[in-house]
PDB file of C-alpha atoms in Angstrom:
ATOM      1  CA  MET A 229      -6.721   5.822 -15.402  1.00 66.00           C
ATOM      2  CA  ASP A 230      -7.669   8.740 -13.158  1.00 70.00           C
ATOM      3  CA  LEU A 231      -8.125   8.964  -9.419  1.00 70.00           C
ATOM      4  CA  SER A 232     -11.841   8.653  -8.747  1.00 83.00           C
ATOM      5  CA  LEU A 233     -12.202   8.359  -4.974  1.00 83.00           C
ATOM      6  CA  LEU A 234     -10.239   8.397  -1.729  1.00 83.00           C
ATOM      7  CA  ILE A 235     -11.462   5.688   0.629  1.00 86.00           C
ATOM      8  CA  THR A 236     -10.220   5.822   4.196  1.00 85.00           C
ATOM      9  CA  ASP A 237     -11.194   4.105   7.405  1.00 84.00           C
ATOM     10  CA  ARG A 238     -10.177   7.096   9.534  1.00 84.00           C
ATOM     11  CA  LEU A 239     -11.741  10.518   9.958  1.00 84.00           C
ATOM     12  CA  GLY A 240      -9.703  13.692  10.148  1.00 84.00           C
ATOM     13  CA  ILE A 241      -6.652  12.603   8.160  1.00 82.00           C
ATOM     14  CA  GLY A 242      -4.757  15.042   5.967  1.00 83.00           C
ATOM     15  CA  ALA A 243      -5.316  12.927   2.865  1.00 81.00           C
ATOM     16  CA  ILE A 244      -9.027  13.785   2.918  1.00 84.00           C
ATOM     17  CA  ALA A 245      -8.378  17.524   2.696  1.00 86.00           C
ATOM     18  CA  ARG A 246      -5.702  17.010   0.014  1.00 83.00           C
ATOM     19  CA  ALA A 247      -7.991  14.802  -2.070  1.00 83.00           C
ATOM     20  CA  GLU A 248     -10.925  17.177  -1.840  1.00 87.00           C
ATOM     21  CA  ALA A 249      -8.688  20.163  -2.670  1.00 87.00           C
ATOM     22  CA  GLY A 250      -7.704  18.262  -5.817  1.00 85.00           C
ATOM     23  CA  GLY A 251     -11.319  17.629  -6.761  1.00 87.00           C
ATOM     24  CA  ILE A 252     -11.267  13.990  -5.651  1.00 84.00           C
ATOM     25  CA  PRO A 253     -14.163  12.978  -3.416  1.00 88.00           C
ATOM     26  CA  ALA A 254     -13.438  11.169  -0.165  1.00 87.00           C
ATOM     27  CA  GLN A 255     -15.457   8.499   1.585  1.00 88.00           C
ATOM     28  CA  VAL A 256     -14.910   7.102   5.061  1.00 88.00           C
ATOM     29  CA  VAL A 257     -15.582   3.382   5.478  1.00 90.00           C
ATOM     30  CA  ARG A 258     -14.996   2.676   9.160  1.00 90.00           C
ATOM     31  CA  TYR A 259     -13.724  -0.812   9.928  1.00 89.00           C
ATOM     32  CA  GLY A 260     -15.392  -0.822  13.348  1.00 89.00           C
ATOM     33  CA  GLU A 261     -18.830  -0.510  11.760  1.00 92.00           C
ATOM     34  CA  PHE A 262     -18.603  -4.038  10.349  1.00 92.00           C
ATOM     35  CA  SER A 263     -18.703  -7.361  12.118  1.00 92.00           C
ATOM     36  CA  ASP A 264     -15.781  -8.771  10.162  1.00 93.00           C
ATOM     37  CA  ARG A 265     -13.105  -8.172   7.531  1.00 93.00           C
ATOM     38  CA  ASP A 266     -15.362  -9.519   4.774  1.00 95.00           C
ATOM     39  CA  GLY A 267     -18.093  -6.965   5.479  1.00 96.00           C
ATOM     40  CA  PHE A 268     -15.564  -4.147   5.577  1.00 93.00           C
ATOM     41  CA  SER A 269     -13.947  -5.320   2.323  1.00 94.00           C
ATOM     42  CA  ARG A 270     -17.345  -5.571   0.609  1.00 95.00           C
ATOM     43  CA  ALA A 271     -18.074  -1.974   1.620  1.00 94.00           C
ATOM     44  CA  VAL A 272     -14.695  -0.808   0.266  1.00 93.00           C
ATOM     45  CA  VAL A 273     -15.312  -2.641  -3.014  1.00 94.00           C
ATOM     46  CA  ALA A 274     -18.850  -1.245  -3.273  1.00 95.00           C
ATOM     47  CA  ALA A 275     -17.552   2.302  -2.811  1.00 93.00           C
ATOM     48  CA  ALA A 276     -14.763   1.738  -5.334  1.00 93.00           C
ATOM     49  CA  VAL A 277     -17.073   0.174  -7.921  1.00 94.00           C
ATOM     50  CA  ALA A 278     -19.659   2.947  -7.477  1.00 94.00           C
ATOM     51  CA  SER A 279     -16.952   5.533  -8.176  1.00 91.00           C
ATOM     52  CA  GLY A 280     -15.859   3.729 -11.337  1.00 91.00           C
ATOM     53  CA  ALA A 281     -12.472   2.762  -9.881  1.00 91.00           C
ATOM     54  CA  GLU A 282     -10.467   0.414 -12.086  1.00 91.00           C
ATOM     55  CA  ALA A 283      -7.792  -0.233  -9.436  1.00 90.00           C
ATOM     56  CA  LEU A 284      -7.031   0.317  -5.766  1.00 89.00           C
ATOM     57  CA  VAL A 285      -3.942   2.157  -4.509  1.00 87.00           C
ATOM     58  CA  LEU A 286      -3.383   1.566  -0.803  1.00 86.00           C
ATOM     59  CA  ALA A 287      -1.393   3.967   1.369  1.00 80.00           C
ATOM     60  CA  GLY A 288      -1.342   3.929   5.139  1.00 78.00           C
ATOM     61  CA  PHE A 289      -4.025   1.269   4.854  1.00 78.00           C
ATOM     62  CA  MET A 290      -3.458  -0.957   7.865  1.00 78.00           C
ATOM     63  CA  ARG A 291      -6.237  -3.416   7.069  1.00 85.00           C
ATOM     64  CA  ILE A 292      -6.086  -6.776   5.334  1.00 89.00           C
ATOM     65  CA  LEU A 293      -8.569  -6.932   2.484  1.00 92.00           C
ATOM     66  CA  ALA A 294     -10.738 -10.036   2.258  1.00 94.00           C
ATOM     67  CA  PRO A 295     -10.746 -12.280  -0.832  1.00 95.00           C
ATOM     68  CA  VAL A 296     -13.816 -10.457  -2.192  1.00 94.00           C
ATOM     69  CA  ALA A 297     -11.643  -7.365  -2.786  1.00 94.00           C
ATOM     70  CA  ILE A 298      -8.646  -9.295  -4.080  1.00 95.00           C
ATOM     71  CA  SER A 299     -10.743 -11.225  -6.605  1.00 95.00           C
ATOM     72  CA  ARG A 300     -12.592  -8.090  -7.800  1.00 95.00           C
ATOM     73  CA  TYR A 301      -9.352  -6.138  -8.356  1.00 94.00           C
ATOM     74  CA  ARG A 302      -6.810  -8.949  -8.886  1.00 94.00           C
ATOM     75  CA  GLY A 303      -3.576  -7.551 -10.310  1.00 94.00           C
ATOM     76  CA  ARG A 304      -4.896  -4.019  -9.813  1.00 93.00           C
ATOM     77  CA  ILE A 305      -4.248  -3.382  -6.110  1.00 92.00           C
ATOM     78  CA  LEU A 306      -1.006  -1.605  -5.207  1.00 92.00           C
ATOM     79  CA  ASN A 307       0.439  -1.326  -1.717  1.00 92.00           C
ATOM     80  CA  ILE A 308       3.528   0.248  -0.196  1.00 93.00           C
ATOM     81  CA  HIS A 309       5.456  -1.281   2.693  1.00 96.00           C
ATOM     82  CA  PRO A 310       8.342   0.093   4.825  1.00 97.00           C
ATOM     83  CA  SER A 311      10.841  -2.733   4.297  1.00 98.00           C
ATOM     84  CA  LEU A 312      12.597  -4.561   1.512  1.00 98.00           C
ATOM     85  CA  LEU A 313      10.093  -7.388   1.186  1.00 98.00           C
ATOM     86  CA  PRO A 314      10.098 -10.302   1.677  1.00 98.00           C
ATOM     87  CA  ALA A 315      11.931  -9.188   4.840  1.00 98.00           C
ATOM     88  CA  PHE A 316       9.772  -7.900   7.692  1.00 98.00           C
ATOM     89  CA  PRO A 317       6.188  -8.154   6.424  1.00 96.00           C
ATOM     90  CA  GLY A 318       3.347  -6.967   8.629  1.00 94.00           C
ATOM     91  CA  ALA A 319       2.650  -4.006  10.848  1.00 92.00           C
ATOM     92  CA  HIS A 320       5.991  -3.535  12.649  1.00 96.00           C
ATOM     93  CA  ALA A 321       8.540  -3.683   9.858  1.00 97.00           C
ATOM     94  CA  VAL A 322      10.715  -0.766  10.993  1.00 98.00           C
ATOM     95  CA  ALA A 323      10.946  -2.029  14.582  1.00 98.00           C
ATOM     96  CA  GLN A 324      11.750  -5.522  13.302  1.00 98.00           C
ATOM     97  CA  ALA A 325      14.517  -4.196  11.050  1.00 98.00           C
ATOM     98  CA  LEU A 326      16.114  -2.386  13.994  1.00 98.00           C
ATOM     99  CA  ALA A 327      15.729  -5.400  16.286  1.00 98.00           C
ATOM    100  CA  HIS A 328      17.439  -7.624  13.717  1.00 98.00           C
ATOM    101  CA  GLY A 329      20.346  -5.220  13.315  1.00 98.00           C
ATOM    102  CA  VAL A 330      20.083  -4.913   9.539  1.00 98.00           C
ATOM    103  CA  LYS A 331      22.336  -2.352   7.899  1.00 98.00           C
ATOM    104  CA  VAL A 332      19.913  -1.624   5.046  1.00 98.00           C
ATOM    105  CA  THR A 333      16.140  -1.644   4.939  1.00 98.00           C
ATOM    106  CA  GLY A 334      13.914   0.297   2.594  1.00 98.00           C
ATOM    107  CA  VAL A 335      10.572   0.518   0.882  1.00 98.00           C
ATOM    108  CA  THR A 336       8.708  -1.881  -1.385  1.00 98.00           C
ATOM    109  CA  VAL A 337       5.770  -1.272  -3.719  1.00 97.00           C
ATOM    110  CA  HIS A 338       3.954  -4.489  -4.518  1.00 97.00           C
ATOM    111  CA  PHE A 339       0.759  -5.917  -5.904  1.00 96.00           C
ATOM    112  CA  VAL A 340      -1.626  -7.179  -3.233  1.00 94.00           C
ATOM    113  CA  ASP A 341      -2.588 -10.837  -3.118  1.00 94.00           C
ATOM    114  CA  GLU A 342      -4.299 -12.993  -0.493  1.00 92.00           C
ATOM    115  CA  GLU A 343      -1.258 -13.055   1.806  1.00 93.00           C
ATOM    116  CA  VAL A 344       0.091 -10.181   3.897  1.00 93.00           C
ATOM    117  CA  ASP A 345       2.821  -8.174   2.110  1.00 94.00           C
ATOM    118  CA  HIS A 346       3.392 -11.061  -0.272  1.00 95.00           C
ATOM    119  CA  GLY A 347       2.295 -10.072  -3.778  1.00 96.00           C
ATOM    120  CA  PRO A 348       4.647  -9.549  -6.720  1.00 98.00           C
ATOM    121  CA  ILE A 349       7.235  -6.837  -6.071  1.00 98.00           C
ATOM    122  CA  ILE A 350       6.973  -3.857  -8.416  1.00 98.00           C
ATOM    123  CA  ALA A 351       9.773  -1.629  -7.112  1.00 98.00           C
ATOM    124  CA  GLN A 352      12.092  -1.261  -4.139  1.00 98.00           C
ATOM    125  CA  ARG A 353      14.353   1.435  -2.824  1.00 98.00           C
ATOM    126  CA  PRO A 354      17.003   0.879  -0.122  1.00 98.00           C
ATOM    127  CA  VAL A 355      17.389   3.049   2.958  1.00 98.00           C
ATOM    128  CA  PRO A 356      20.503   2.699   5.145  1.00 98.00           C
ATOM    129  CA  VAL A 357      20.121   2.069   8.855  1.00 98.00           C
ATOM    130  CA  LEU A 358      22.354   4.594  10.609  1.00 98.00           C
ATOM    131  CA  PRO A 359      24.053   4.248  14.002  1.00 97.00           C
ATOM    132  CA  GLY A 360      21.715   5.585  16.669  1.00 97.00           C
ATOM    133  CA  ASP A 361      18.602   5.255  14.520  1.00 98.00           C
ATOM    134  CA  THR A 362      15.325   5.005  16.386  1.00 98.00           C
ATOM    135  CA  GLU A 363      12.106   3.681  14.956  1.00 98.00           C
ATOM    136  CA  ASP A 364      10.998   7.283  14.361  1.00 98.00           C
ATOM    137  CA  THR A 365      14.190   8.500  12.652  1.00 98.00           C
ATOM    138  CA  LEU A 366      14.428   5.435  10.421  1.00 98.00           C
ATOM    139  CA  HIS A 367      10.741   5.523   9.536  1.00 97.00           C
ATOM    140  CA  GLU A 368      11.032   9.187   8.590  1.00 98.00           C
ATOM    141  CA  ARG A 369      13.878   8.431   6.126  1.00 98.00           C
ATOM    142  CA  ILE A 370      11.864   5.532   4.718  1.00 98.00           C
ATOM    143  CA  ARG A 371       8.861   7.852   4.336  1.00 95.00           C
ATOM    144  CA  VAL A 372      10.975  10.266   2.250  1.00 97.00           C
ATOM    145  CA  GLU A 373      11.689   7.420  -0.187  1.00 98.00           C
ATOM    146  CA  GLU A 374       8.051   6.284  -0.122  1.00 95.00           C
ATOM    147  CA  HIS A 375       6.987   9.750  -1.255  1.00 93.00           C
ATOM    148  CA  LYS A 376       9.332   9.468  -4.245  1.00 96.00           C
ATOM    149  CA  ILE A 377       8.796   5.879  -5.360  1.00 96.00           C
ATOM    150  CA  TYR A 378       5.027   5.520  -4.946  1.00 92.00           C
ATOM    151  CA  PRO A 379       4.013   8.369  -7.280  1.00 90.00           C
ATOM    152  CA  GLU A 380       6.436   7.004  -9.908  1.00 95.00           C
ATOM    153  CA  VAL A 381       4.947   3.507  -9.681  1.00 95.00           C
ATOM    154  CA  VAL A 382       1.335   4.691  -9.546  1.00 89.00           C
ATOM    155  CA  SER A 383       1.894   6.888 -12.611  1.00 91.00           C
ATOM    156  CA  ALA A 384       3.447   4.021 -14.549  1.00 95.00           C
ATOM    157  CA  PHE A 385       0.670   1.644 -13.464  1.00 93.00           C
ATOM    158  CA  ALA A 386      -2.067   4.142 -14.375  1.00 90.00           C
ATOM    159  CA  GLY A 387      -0.389   4.575 -17.761  1.00 93.00           C
ATOM    160  CA  GLY A 388      -0.580   0.840 -18.409  1.00 94.00           C
ATOM    161  CA  ARG A 389       3.187   0.359 -18.200  1.00 96.00           C
ATOM    162  CA  ILE A 390       3.210  -2.188 -15.326  1.00 96.00           C
ATOM    163  CA  HIS A 391       1.584  -5.575 -14.955  1.00 94.00           C
ATOM    164  CA  ALA A 392       2.359  -8.886 -13.299  1.00 95.00           C
ATOM    165  CA  GLU A 393       2.720 -12.290 -14.891  1.00 95.00           C
ATOM    166  CA  GLY A 394       2.796 -14.661 -11.956  1.00 94.00           C
ATOM    167  CA  ARG A 395       5.371 -13.237  -9.540  1.00 95.00           C
ATOM    168  CA  GLU A 396       7.246 -11.417 -12.307  1.00 97.00           C
ATOM    169  CA  VAL A 397       6.426  -7.749 -12.781  1.00 97.00           C
ATOM    170  CA  ILE A 398       6.764  -6.444 -16.325  1.00 96.00           C
ATOM    171  CA  TRP A 399       7.552  -2.793 -16.982  1.00 96.00           C
ATOM    172  CA  ALA A 400       6.786  -1.615 -20.512  1.00 91.00           C
TER     173      ALA A 400
END
């Protein structure tokens, strides 16, 4: 499985230039151009299907895909989240971890299902919370681990070495 298209909902992000430099086309599908999540998700799916995409790999994607996308790519949508799920799902995971006083947080790669940050967990990596951490300092250390774990998981998934059976993820 090869990368066929970068889909983003934001203009001017560094990922567009990196994708295009690597010979991967980029397409912007702006959320604000649609009346609802379903319309946006249909546009994302249409772009993915037109490119021949067999799976979706989400990164920095702060949108919830509608059921139309989940059903089209069930078991083939990966996401990364800055906490050790199931703790702290949603948009403010790092702030929530600090507010709760946890000593360890981390990063989770998971399959996407109909619920937010809920799908079967593929891989996790812990990140310690240090005295004096701010949201920025902690998020930066989490990001370092994200940049290590996500390419490993995506490579294994693209090579057919990962799949889910119910909530259990099987590595071959």
